[in-house]
């Protein structure tokens, strides 16, 4: 071996064809436990095939009698391509070395919209831009189970700016038109507020924090992130499910509707569908896996 180590072998493969520029030059190969190289052609093979090596020009010319003259041109790139392991890269980063992440984007890939997918075209009622109305009756319904001895909670509405009041009236009317809310006379009442989204629009949120504090939590186990990543080992095709306005796709049990009531400048309302942000992640998990 090159470092002086001894390696004992009990077999070899005679006259294995080695093709160089369409010329076959056989080689007797010995199997070795080497993972970095597929084949190593040593000095004996180079001598037998009359190889002339030009290190500067990265050329190997074969002048074996009885065969055409063949010239092998090596890699002439001025850039040295080095590959290191993830462990080595992590150690270098810990020592303060700078790391860069690059990815290749194909500019000629035609952009496509979800409407161009065949399944979406065949089932337009399953992929609407907006929910048309109340969801159908399902096996899973959202319930609000209270701690024993809980009394109704009603809070004073929050103050709003004129622009927020105008937006409040618009969004309330949209919820009424879709059948998601209805006028209420419930003793419960949570205040409302707006949260600005990334695109600048306002999201209507009901402050159910007091209700959440007196609600019996659903202990349905949410999956661990590291367990999910472990299950992806060896996978090459991935899919996900994302519900359009997911919380509004589940009805509230009739006996719990009055607990979802909220107070606004323009009236007292209650939800017929599961609102956000009542504790609902586990219920959504139930309906996705049902």
PDB file of C-alpha atoms in Angstrom:
ATOM      1  CA  UNK A   1       0.000   0.000   0.000  1.00  0.00           C
ATOM      2  CA  UNK A   2       1.207   3.613  -0.533  1.00  0.00           C
ATOM      3  CA  UNK A   3       1.735   4.235   3.199  1.00  0.00           C
ATOM      4  CA  UNK A   4       3.625   0.987   3.718  1.00  0.00           C
ATOM      5  CA  UNK A   5       0.664  -0.950   5.095  1.00  0.00           C
ATOM      6  CA  UNK A   6       0.196  -4.561   4.076  1.00  0.00           C
ATOM      7  CA  UNK A   7      -3.012  -5.762   2.477  1.00  0.00           C
ATOM      8  CA  UNK A   8      -3.669  -9.430   1.779  1.00  0.00           C
ATOM      9  CA  UNK A   9      -5.986 -10.428  -1.058  1.00  0.00           C
ATOM     10  CA  UNK A  10      -7.051 -13.844  -2.305  1.00  0.00           C
ATOM     11  CA  UNK A  11      -8.655 -12.926  -5.625  1.00  0.00           C
ATOM     12  CA  UNK A  12      -8.428 -10.606  -8.596  1.00  0.00           C
ATOM     13  CA  UNK A  13     -10.368  -9.830 -11.754  1.00  0.00           C
ATOM     14  CA  UNK A  14      -8.285 -10.458 -14.885  1.00  0.00           C
ATOM     15  CA  UNK A  15      -8.460  -8.363 -18.042  1.00  0.00           C
ATOM     16  CA  UNK A  16     -11.219  -6.024 -17.005  1.00  0.00           C
ATOM     17  CA  UNK A  17     -11.973  -3.693 -19.931  1.00  0.00           C
ATOM     18  CA  UNK A  18     -10.884  -0.099 -19.356  1.00  0.00           C
ATOM     19  CA  UNK A  19     -12.128   2.247 -22.077  1.00  0.00           C
ATOM     20  CA  UNK A  20     -10.074   5.354 -22.856  1.00  0.00           C
ATOM     21  CA  UNK A  21     -11.442   7.392 -25.760  1.00  0.00           C
ATOM     22  CA  UNK A  22     -13.152   4.293 -27.251  1.00  0.00           C
ATOM     23  CA  UNK A  23      -9.946   2.232 -27.022  1.00  0.00           C
ATOM     24  CA  UNK A  24     -10.056  -0.816 -24.757  1.00  0.00           C
ATOM     25  CA  UNK A  25      -6.967  -1.351 -22.574  1.00  0.00           C
ATOM     26  CA  UNK A  26      -7.576  -4.284 -20.189  1.00  0.00           C
ATOM     27  CA  UNK A  27      -6.412  -4.206 -16.583  1.00  0.00           C
ATOM     28  CA  UNK A  28      -6.088  -6.845 -13.881  1.00  0.00           C
ATOM     29  CA  UNK A  29      -8.001  -5.443 -10.910  1.00  0.00           C
ATOM     30  CA  UNK A  30      -7.647  -6.405  -7.265  1.00  0.00           C
ATOM     31  CA  UNK A  31     -10.624  -5.802  -4.940  1.00  0.00           C
ATOM     32  CA  UNK A  32      -9.694  -3.545  -2.012  1.00  0.00           C
ATOM     33  CA  UNK A  33     -11.695  -1.982   0.793  1.00  0.00           C
ATOM     34  CA  UNK A  34     -11.409   1.576  -0.562  1.00  0.00           C
ATOM     35  CA  UNK A  35     -14.401   3.922  -0.674  1.00  0.00           C
ATOM     36  CA  UNK A  36     -12.838   7.101  -2.104  1.00  0.00           C
ATOM     37  CA  UNK A  37     -12.021   5.715  -5.566  1.00  0.00           C
ATOM     38  CA  UNK A  38     -13.754   3.345  -7.947  1.00  0.00           C
ATOM     39  CA  UNK A  39     -10.581   2.149  -9.715  1.00  0.00           C
ATOM     40  CA  UNK A  40      -6.876   2.870  -9.219  1.00  0.00           C
ATOM     41  CA  UNK A  41      -4.726   2.217 -12.304  1.00  0.00           C
ATOM     42  CA  UNK A  42      -1.189   1.834 -11.023  1.00  0.00           C
ATOM     43  CA  UNK A  43       2.307   2.181 -12.468  1.00  0.00           C
ATOM     44  CA  UNK A  44       2.345  -1.361 -13.898  1.00  0.00           C
ATOM     45  CA  UNK A  45      -0.726  -0.666 -16.032  1.00  0.00           C
ATOM     46  CA  UNK A  46       0.654   2.712 -17.150  1.00  0.00           C
ATOM     47  CA  UNK A  47       4.002   1.094 -18.024  1.00  0.00           C
ATOM     48  CA  UNK A  48       2.359  -1.720 -19.965  1.00  0.00           C
ATOM     49  CA  UNK A  49       0.326   0.736 -22.049  1.00  0.00           C
ATOM     50  CA  UNK A  50       3.328   3.046 -22.709  1.00  0.00           C
ATOM     51  CA  UNK A  51       1.789   6.010 -20.913  1.00  0.00           C
ATOM     52  CA  UNK A  52       3.485   9.411 -21.154  1.00  0.00           C
ATOM     53  CA  UNK A  53       2.298  11.784 -18.441  1.00  0.00           C
ATOM     54  CA  UNK A  54       2.347  15.562 -18.915  1.00  0.00           C
ATOM     55  CA  UNK A  55       1.637  16.886 -15.420  1.00  0.00           C
ATOM     56  CA  UNK A  56       1.652  20.549 -16.449  1.00  0.00           C
ATOM     57  CA  UNK A  57      -0.778  20.050 -19.313  1.00  0.00           C
ATOM     58  CA  UNK A  58      -2.776  17.399 -17.451  1.00  0.00           C
ATOM     59  CA  UNK A  59      -2.382  15.005 -20.368  1.00  0.00           C
ATOM     60  CA  UNK A  60      -1.779  11.254 -20.463  1.00  0.00           C
ATOM     61  CA  UNK A  61      -0.777   9.856 -23.864  1.00  0.00           C
ATOM     62  CA  UNK A  62      -0.900   6.102 -24.472  1.00  0.00           C
ATOM     63  CA  UNK A  63       1.520   4.764 -27.144  1.00  0.00           C
ATOM     64  CA  UNK A  64       1.036   1.030 -26.788  1.00  0.00           C
ATOM     65  CA  UNK A  65       2.098  -0.855 -29.926  1.00  0.00           C
ATOM     66  CA  UNK A  66      -0.800  -2.301 -31.858  1.00  0.00           C
ATOM     67  CA  UNK A  67      -3.282   0.266 -30.570  1.00  0.00           C
ATOM     68  CA  UNK A  68      -4.132   3.749 -31.802  1.00  0.00           C
ATOM     69  CA  UNK A  69      -2.472   6.631 -30.006  1.00  0.00           C
ATOM     70  CA  UNK A  70      -4.806   7.880 -27.314  1.00  0.00           C
ATOM     71  CA  UNK A  71      -4.584  11.096 -25.307  1.00  0.00           C
ATOM     72  CA  UNK A  72      -6.567  11.534 -22.111  1.00  0.00           C
ATOM     73  CA  UNK A  73      -7.235  15.146 -21.078  1.00  0.00           C
ATOM     74  CA  UNK A  74      -7.684  15.726 -17.347  1.00  0.00           C
ATOM     75  CA  UNK A  75      -9.685  18.324 -15.460  1.00  0.00           C
ATOM     76  CA  UNK A  76      -8.314  21.750 -16.375  1.00  0.00           C
ATOM     77  CA  UNK A  77     -10.511  23.938 -14.221  1.00  0.00           C
ATOM     78  CA  UNK A  78      -8.555  26.427 -12.171  1.00  0.00           C
ATOM     79  CA  UNK A  79     -10.979  25.991  -9.276  1.00  0.00           C
ATOM     80  CA  UNK A  80     -10.328  23.236  -6.810  1.00  0.00           C
ATOM     81  CA  UNK A  81     -13.543  21.508  -5.877  1.00  0.00           C
ATOM     82  CA  UNK A  82     -13.358  20.265  -2.318  1.00  0.00           C
ATOM     83  CA  UNK A  83     -16.055  18.348  -0.516  1.00  0.00           C
ATOM     84  CA  UNK A  84     -16.140  18.130   3.260  1.00  0.00           C
ATOM     85  CA  UNK A  85     -18.459  16.309   5.605  1.00  0.00           C
ATOM     86  CA  UNK A  86     -21.247  17.957   7.585  1.00  0.00           C
ATOM     87  CA  UNK A  87     -19.333  17.310  10.821  1.00  0.00           C
ATOM     88  CA  UNK A  88     -16.234  19.033   9.436  1.00  0.00           C
ATOM     89  CA  UNK A  89     -18.323  21.977   8.234  1.00  0.00           C
ATOM     90  CA  UNK A  90     -19.942  22.332  11.663  1.00  0.00           C
ATOM     91  CA  UNK A  91     -16.531  22.401  13.346  1.00  0.00           C
ATOM     92  CA  UNK A  92     -15.263  25.079  10.958  1.00  0.00           C
ATOM     93  CA  UNK A  93     -18.335  27.223  11.587  1.00  0.00           C
ATOM     94  CA  UNK A  94     -17.844  26.890  15.338  1.00  0.00           C
ATOM     95  CA  UNK A  95     -14.286  28.162  14.893  1.00  0.00           C
ATOM     96  CA  UNK A  96     -15.561  31.336  13.252  1.00  0.00           C
ATOM     97  CA  UNK A  97     -15.319  30.435   9.569  1.00  0.00           C
ATOM     98  CA  UNK A  98     -17.916  32.066   7.351  1.00  0.00           C
ATOM     99  CA  UNK A  99     -20.460  29.839   5.670  1.00  0.00           C
ATOM    100  CA  UNK A 100     -22.510  30.549   2.569  1.00  0.00           C
ATOM    101  CA  UNK A 101     -25.677  28.882   1.335  1.00  0.00           C
ATOM    102  CA  UNK A 102     -26.326  28.880  -2.418  1.00  0.00           C
ATOM    103  CA  UNK A 103     -29.082  27.362  -4.502  1.00  0.00           C
ATOM    104  CA  UNK A 104     -29.755  27.121  -8.222  1.00  0.00           C
ATOM    105  CA  UNK A 105     -32.985  28.495  -9.676  1.00  0.00           C
ATOM    106  CA  UNK A 106     -34.088  27.462 -13.162  1.00  0.00           C
ATOM    107  CA  UNK A 107     -35.297  30.560 -14.969  1.00  0.00           C
ATOM    108  CA  UNK A 108     -36.909  28.579 -17.779  1.00  0.00           C
ATOM    109  CA  UNK A 109     -39.376  26.800 -15.480  1.00  0.00           C
ATOM    110  CA  UNK A 110     -42.828  28.022 -16.376  1.00  0.00           C
ATOM    111  CA  UNK A 111     -44.771  29.413 -13.454  1.00  0.00           C
ATOM    112  CA  UNK A 112     -48.058  27.664 -12.825  1.00  0.00           C
ATOM    113  CA  UNK A 113     -51.019  28.483 -10.654  1.00  0.00           C
ATOM    114  CA  UNK A 114     -53.065  26.107  -8.567  1.00  0.00           C
ATOM    115  CA  UNK A 115     -55.967  26.517 -11.011  1.00  0.00           C
ATOM    116  CA  UNK A 116     -53.893  24.721 -13.678  1.00  0.00           C
ATOM    117  CA  UNK A 117     -53.721  21.514 -11.640  1.00  0.00           C
ATOM    118  CA  UNK A 118     -56.080  18.894 -13.045  1.00  0.00           C
ATOM    119  CA  UNK A 119     -57.531  17.846  -9.694  1.00  0.00           C
ATOM    120  CA  UNK A 120     -58.322  21.460  -8.819  1.00  0.00           C
ATOM    121  CA  UNK A 121     -60.131  21.976 -12.134  1.00  0.00           C
ATOM    122  CA  UNK A 122     -62.211  18.824 -11.685  1.00  0.00           C
ATOM    123  CA  UNK A 123     -63.254  19.658  -8.112  1.00  0.00           C
ATOM    124  CA  UNK A 124     -63.679  23.437  -7.963  1.00  0.00           C
ATOM    125  CA  UNK A 125     -66.072  23.175  -5.003  1.00  0.00           C
ATOM    126  CA  UNK A 126     -63.288  21.657  -2.875  1.00  0.00           C
ATOM    127  CA  UNK A 127     -60.812  24.476  -3.641  1.00  0.00           C
ATOM    128  CA  UNK A 128     -62.818  27.710  -3.321  1.00  0.00           C
ATOM    129  CA  UNK A 129     -61.165  31.082  -2.855  1.00  0.00           C
ATOM    130  CA  UNK A 130     -63.592  31.815  -0.009  1.00  0.00           C
ATOM    131  CA  UNK A 131     -65.772  29.560   2.100  1.00  0.00           C
ATOM    132  CA  UNK A 132     -69.327  29.771   0.720  1.00  0.00           C
ATOM    133  CA  UNK A 133     -71.076  29.409   4.081  1.00  0.00           C
ATOM    134  CA  UNK A 134     -71.525  27.148   7.070  1.00  0.00           C
ATOM    135  CA  UNK A 135     -69.566  23.880   6.951  1.00  0.00           C
ATOM    136  CA  UNK A 136     -71.448  20.572   6.736  1.00  0.00           C
ATOM    137  CA  UNK A 137     -72.135  18.467   9.801  1.00  0.00           C
ATOM    138  CA  UNK A 138     -69.063  16.416  10.682  1.00  0.00           C
ATOM    139  CA  UNK A 139     -68.226  13.638  13.104  1.00  0.00           C
ATOM    140  CA  UNK A 140     -66.068  16.108  15.046  1.00  0.00           C
ATOM    141  CA  UNK A 141     -67.692  19.186  16.589  1.00  0.00           C
ATOM    142  CA  UNK A 142     -66.018  21.929  18.576  1.00  0.00           C
ATOM    143  CA  UNK A 143     -67.038  22.038  22.214  1.00  0.00           C
ATOM    144  CA  UNK A 144     -66.216  24.535  24.958  1.00  0.00           C
ATOM    145  CA  UNK A 145     -66.044  22.597  28.222  1.00  0.00           C
ATOM    146  CA  UNK A 146     -65.760  24.870  31.258  1.00  0.00           C
ATOM    147  CA  UNK A 147     -64.215  24.249  34.633  1.00  0.00           C
ATOM    148  CA  UNK A 148     -66.810  23.477  37.341  1.00  0.00           C
ATOM    149  CA  UNK A 149     -68.269  26.562  38.993  1.00  0.00           C
ATOM    150  CA  UNK A 150     -67.409  28.943  36.148  1.00  0.00           C
ATOM    151  CA  UNK A 151     -69.681  31.967  35.767  1.00  0.00           C
ATOM    152  CA  UNK A 152     -70.231  33.861  32.497  1.00  0.00           C
ATOM    153  CA  UNK A 153     -67.501  36.402  31.695  1.00  0.00           C
ATOM    154  CA  UNK A 154     -68.295  39.670  29.921  1.00  0.00           C
ATOM    155  CA  UNK A 155     -65.729  42.422  29.325  1.00  0.00           C
ATOM    156  CA  UNK A 156     -66.044  46.015  28.141  1.00  0.00           C
ATOM    157  CA  UNK A 157     -65.323  46.496  24.410  1.00  0.00           C
ATOM    158  CA  UNK A 158     -61.937  47.946  23.517  1.00  0.00           C
ATOM    159  CA  UNK A 159     -61.659  51.417  22.042  1.00  0.00           C
ATOM    160  CA  UNK A 160     -61.020  51.607  18.302  1.00  0.00           C
ATOM    161  CA  UNK A 161     -59.860  54.245  15.870  1.00  0.00           C
ATOM    162  CA  UNK A 162     -62.340  55.492  13.236  1.00  0.00           C
ATOM    163  CA  UNK A 163     -60.601  53.481  10.510  1.00  0.00           C
ATOM    164  CA  UNK A 164     -60.834  50.348  12.647  1.00  0.00           C
ATOM    165  CA  UNK A 165     -64.535  50.946  13.293  1.00  0.00           C
ATOM    166  CA  UNK A 166     -65.177  51.152   9.558  1.00  0.00           C
ATOM    167  CA  UNK A 167     -63.249  47.925   8.998  1.00  0.00           C
ATOM    168  CA  UNK A 168     -65.101  46.297  11.904  1.00  0.00           C
ATOM    169  CA  UNK A 169     -68.470  47.017  10.314  1.00  0.00           C
ATOM    170  CA  UNK A 170     -67.296  45.547   6.994  1.00  0.00           C
ATOM    171  CA  UNK A 171     -65.909  42.344   8.497  1.00  0.00           C
ATOM    172  CA  UNK A 172     -68.932  41.829  10.746  1.00  0.00           C
ATOM    173  CA  UNK A 173     -71.214  42.075   7.736  1.00  0.00           C
ATOM    174  CA  UNK A 174     -69.097  39.529   5.852  1.00  0.00           C
ATOM    175  CA  UNK A 175     -69.324  37.080   8.756  1.00  0.00           C
ATOM    176  CA  UNK A 176     -73.096  37.589   8.947  1.00  0.00           C
ATOM    177  CA  UNK A 177     -73.537  37.106   5.199  1.00  0.00           C
ATOM    178  CA  UNK A 178     -71.635  33.809   5.324  1.00  0.00           C
ATOM    179  CA  UNK A 179     -73.622  32.620   8.326  1.00  0.00           C
ATOM    180  CA  UNK A 180     -70.593  32.328  10.592  1.00  0.00           C
ATOM    181  CA  UNK A 181     -72.039  34.600  13.314  1.00  0.00           C
ATOM    182  CA  UNK A 182     -75.492  35.603  14.496  1.00  0.00           C
ATOM    183  CA  UNK A 183     -76.908  38.210  16.917  1.00  0.00           C
ATOM    184  CA  UNK A 184     -76.637  37.061  20.520  1.00  0.00           C
ATOM    185  CA  UNK A 185     -78.238  37.681  23.901  1.00  0.00           C
ATOM    186  CA  UNK A 186     -75.673  35.557  25.751  1.00  0.00           C
ATOM    187  CA  UNK A 187     -74.351  36.665  29.167  1.00  0.00           C
ATOM    188  CA  UNK A 188     -70.885  35.950  27.807  1.00  0.00           C
ATOM    189  CA  UNK A 189     -69.031  38.662  25.917  1.00  0.00           C
ATOM    190  CA  UNK A 190     -65.407  38.965  24.807  1.00  0.00           C
ATOM    191  CA  UNK A 191     -63.921  42.183  23.386  1.00  0.00           C
ATOM    192  CA  UNK A 192     -62.530  42.409  19.858  1.00  0.00           C
ATOM    193  CA  UNK A 193     -59.405  43.990  18.417  1.00  0.00           C
ATOM    194  CA  UNK A 194     -57.528  44.184  15.143  1.00  0.00           C
ATOM    195  CA  UNK A 195     -54.100  42.764  14.334  1.00  0.00           C
ATOM    196  CA  UNK A 196     -52.287  44.045  11.257  1.00  0.00           C
ATOM    197  CA  UNK A 197     -51.178  41.298   8.886  1.00  0.00           C
ATOM    198  CA  UNK A 198     -47.990  41.277   6.801  1.00  0.00           C
ATOM    199  CA  UNK A 199     -49.823  42.595   3.746  1.00  0.00           C
ATOM    200  CA  UNK A 200     -51.126  45.588   5.708  1.00  0.00           C
ATOM    201  CA  UNK A 201     -54.725  44.416   6.030  1.00  0.00           C
ATOM    202  CA  UNK A 202     -56.454  44.048   9.394  1.00  0.00           C
ATOM    203  CA  UNK A 203     -57.353  40.715  10.950  1.00  0.00           C
ATOM    204  CA  UNK A 204     -60.333  40.690  13.316  1.00  0.00           C
ATOM    205  CA  UNK A 205     -59.450  38.847  16.531  1.00  0.00           C
ATOM    206  CA  UNK A 206     -61.659  38.042  19.493  1.00  0.00           C
ATOM    207  CA  UNK A 207     -59.920  38.338  22.860  1.00  0.00           C
ATOM    208  CA  UNK A 208     -60.874  34.959  24.311  1.00  0.00           C
ATOM    209  CA  UNK A 209     -58.056  34.895  26.859  1.00  0.00           C
ATOM    210  CA  UNK A 210     -60.437  34.951  29.828  1.00  0.00           C
ATOM    211  CA  UNK A 211     -62.543  32.184  28.304  1.00  0.00           C
ATOM    212  CA  UNK A 212     -59.447  30.107  27.592  1.00  0.00           C
ATOM    213  CA  UNK A 213     -58.402  30.345  31.240  1.00  0.00           C
ATOM    214  CA  UNK A 214     -61.611  28.639  32.404  1.00  0.00           C
ATOM    215  CA  UNK A 215     -61.785  26.084  29.585  1.00  0.00           C
ATOM    216  CA  UNK A 216     -60.895  22.432  30.146  1.00  0.00           C
ATOM    217  CA  UNK A 217     -57.958  21.785  27.830  1.00  0.00           C
ATOM    218  CA  UNK A 218     -58.119  19.049  25.224  1.00  0.00           C
ATOM    219  CA  UNK A 219     -55.081  16.861  25.873  1.00  0.00           C
ATOM    220  CA  UNK A 220     -55.041  15.362  22.394  1.00  0.00           C
ATOM    221  CA  UNK A 221     -51.277  14.973  21.789  1.00  0.00           C
ATOM    222  CA  UNK A 222     -49.731  17.171  19.141  1.00  0.00           C
ATOM    223  CA  UNK A 223     -46.902  15.450  17.198  1.00  0.00           C
ATOM    224  CA  UNK A 224     -43.292  16.146  18.111  1.00  0.00           C
ATOM    225  CA  UNK A 225     -41.376  18.008  15.421  1.00  0.00           C
ATOM    226  CA  UNK A 226     -38.306  15.760  15.692  1.00  0.00           C
ATOM    227  CA  UNK A 227     -40.491  12.648  15.342  1.00  0.00           C
ATOM    228  CA  UNK A 228     -42.005  14.077  12.156  1.00  0.00           C
ATOM    229  CA  UNK A 229     -38.559  14.743  10.694  1.00  0.00           C
ATOM    230  CA  UNK A 230     -37.475  11.192  11.552  1.00  0.00           C
ATOM    231  CA  UNK A 231     -40.410   9.844   9.542  1.00  0.00           C
ATOM    232  CA  UNK A 232     -39.234  11.753   6.460  1.00  0.00           C
ATOM    233  CA  UNK A 233     -36.047   9.683   6.180  1.00  0.00           C
ATOM    234  CA  UNK A 234     -35.795   8.166   2.712  1.00  0.00           C
ATOM    235  CA  UNK A 235     -38.888   9.971   1.405  1.00  0.00           C
ATOM    236  CA  UNK A 236     -38.791  11.843  -1.894  1.00  0.00           C
ATOM    237  CA  UNK A 237     -42.450  12.864  -2.337  1.00  0.00           C
ATOM    238  CA  UNK A 238     -44.108  15.134   0.213  1.00  0.00           C
ATOM    239  CA  UNK A 239     -47.617  16.503   0.632  1.00  0.00           C
ATOM    240  CA  UNK A 240     -49.339  18.725   3.130  1.00  0.00           C
ATOM    241  CA  UNK A 241     -52.880  19.726   4.008  1.00  0.00           C
ATOM    242  CA  UNK A 242     -53.820  23.318   4.665  1.00  0.00           C
ATOM    243  CA  UNK A 243     -57.454  24.224   5.248  1.00  0.00           C
ATOM    244  CA  UNK A 244     -58.948  27.397   3.801  1.00  0.00           C
ATOM    245  CA  UNK A 245     -59.838  29.518   6.841  1.00  0.00           C
ATOM    246  CA  UNK A 246     -59.387  26.322   8.821  1.00  0.00           C
ATOM    247  CA  UNK A 247     -61.123  27.291  12.063  1.00  0.00           C
ATOM    248  CA  UNK A 248     -64.339  28.241  10.248  1.00  0.00           C
ATOM    249  CA  UNK A 249     -64.671  24.714   8.818  1.00  0.00           C
ATOM    250  CA  UNK A 250     -65.890  23.222  12.081  1.00  0.00           C
ATOM    251  CA  UNK A 251     -69.234  23.911  13.752  1.00  0.00           C
ATOM    252  CA  UNK A 252     -69.619  24.647  17.440  1.00  0.00           C
ATOM    253  CA  UNK A 253     -71.920  22.378  19.413  1.00  0.00           C
ATOM    254  CA  UNK A 254     -75.331  24.010  19.783  1.00  0.00           C
ATOM    255  CA  UNK A 255     -75.133  24.026  23.589  1.00  0.00           C
ATOM    256  CA  UNK A 256     -71.774  25.871  23.471  1.00  0.00           C
ATOM    257  CA  UNK A 257     -72.573  28.554  20.891  1.00  0.00           C
ATOM    258  CA  UNK A 258     -73.516  31.141  23.524  1.00  0.00           C
ATOM    259  CA  UNK A 259     -70.050  30.852  25.141  1.00  0.00           C
ATOM    260  CA  UNK A 260     -68.400  32.232  21.994  1.00  0.00           C
ATOM    261  CA  UNK A 261     -70.273  35.549  22.222  1.00  0.00           C
ATOM    262  CA  UNK A 262     -68.329  38.770  21.690  1.00  0.00           C
ATOM    263  CA  UNK A 263     -69.170  42.469  22.128  1.00  0.00           C
ATOM    264  CA  UNK A 264     -68.558  45.190  19.552  1.00  0.00           C
ATOM    265  CA  UNK A 265     -69.507  48.795  18.920  1.00  0.00           C
ATOM    266  CA  UNK A 266     -72.112  47.528  16.446  1.00  0.00           C
ATOM    267  CA  UNK A 267     -73.760  44.784  18.463  1.00  0.00           C
ATOM    268  CA  UNK A 268     -73.464  41.561  20.399  1.00  0.00           C
ATOM    269  CA  UNK A 269     -72.772  38.421  18.332  1.00  0.00           C
ATOM    270  CA  UNK A 270     -71.902  34.760  18.764  1.00  0.00           C
ATOM    271  CA  UNK A 271     -70.116  32.306  16.489  1.00  0.00           C
ATOM    272  CA  UNK A 272     -71.715  29.254  14.909  1.00  0.00           C
ATOM    273  CA  UNK A 273     -68.299  27.996  13.763  1.00  0.00           C
ATOM    274  CA  UNK A 274     -65.062  27.594  15.672  1.00  0.00           C
ATOM    275  CA  UNK A 275     -63.512  31.047  16.048  1.00  0.00           C
ATOM    276  CA  UNK A 276     -59.889  32.031  16.411  1.00  0.00           C
ATOM    277  CA  UNK A 277     -58.067  32.194  18.823  1.00  0.00           C
ATOM    278  CA  UNK A 278     -60.054  29.887  21.112  1.00  0.00           C
ATOM    279  CA  UNK A 279     -57.908  26.889  22.060  1.00  0.00           C
ATOM    280  CA  UNK A 280     -58.484  24.887  18.899  1.00  0.00           C
ATOM    281  CA  UNK A 281     -55.222  23.370  17.652  1.00  0.00           C
ATOM    282  CA  UNK A 282     -56.040  19.921  19.009  1.00  0.00           C
ATOM    283  CA  UNK A 283     -59.540  19.960  17.540  1.00  0.00           C
ATOM    284  CA  UNK A 284     -58.156  20.837  14.114  1.00  0.00           C
ATOM    285  CA  UNK A 285     -55.707  17.954  14.460  1.00  0.00           C
ATOM    286  CA  UNK A 286     -58.624  15.634  15.197  1.00  0.00           C
ATOM    287  CA  UNK A 287     -60.526  16.652  12.065  1.00  0.00           C
ATOM    288  CA  UNK A 288     -57.431  16.396   9.846  1.00  0.00           C
ATOM    289  CA  UNK A 289     -56.737  12.854  11.033  1.00  0.00           C
ATOM    290  CA  UNK A 290     -60.365  11.733  11.143  1.00  0.00           C
TER     291      UNK A 290
END
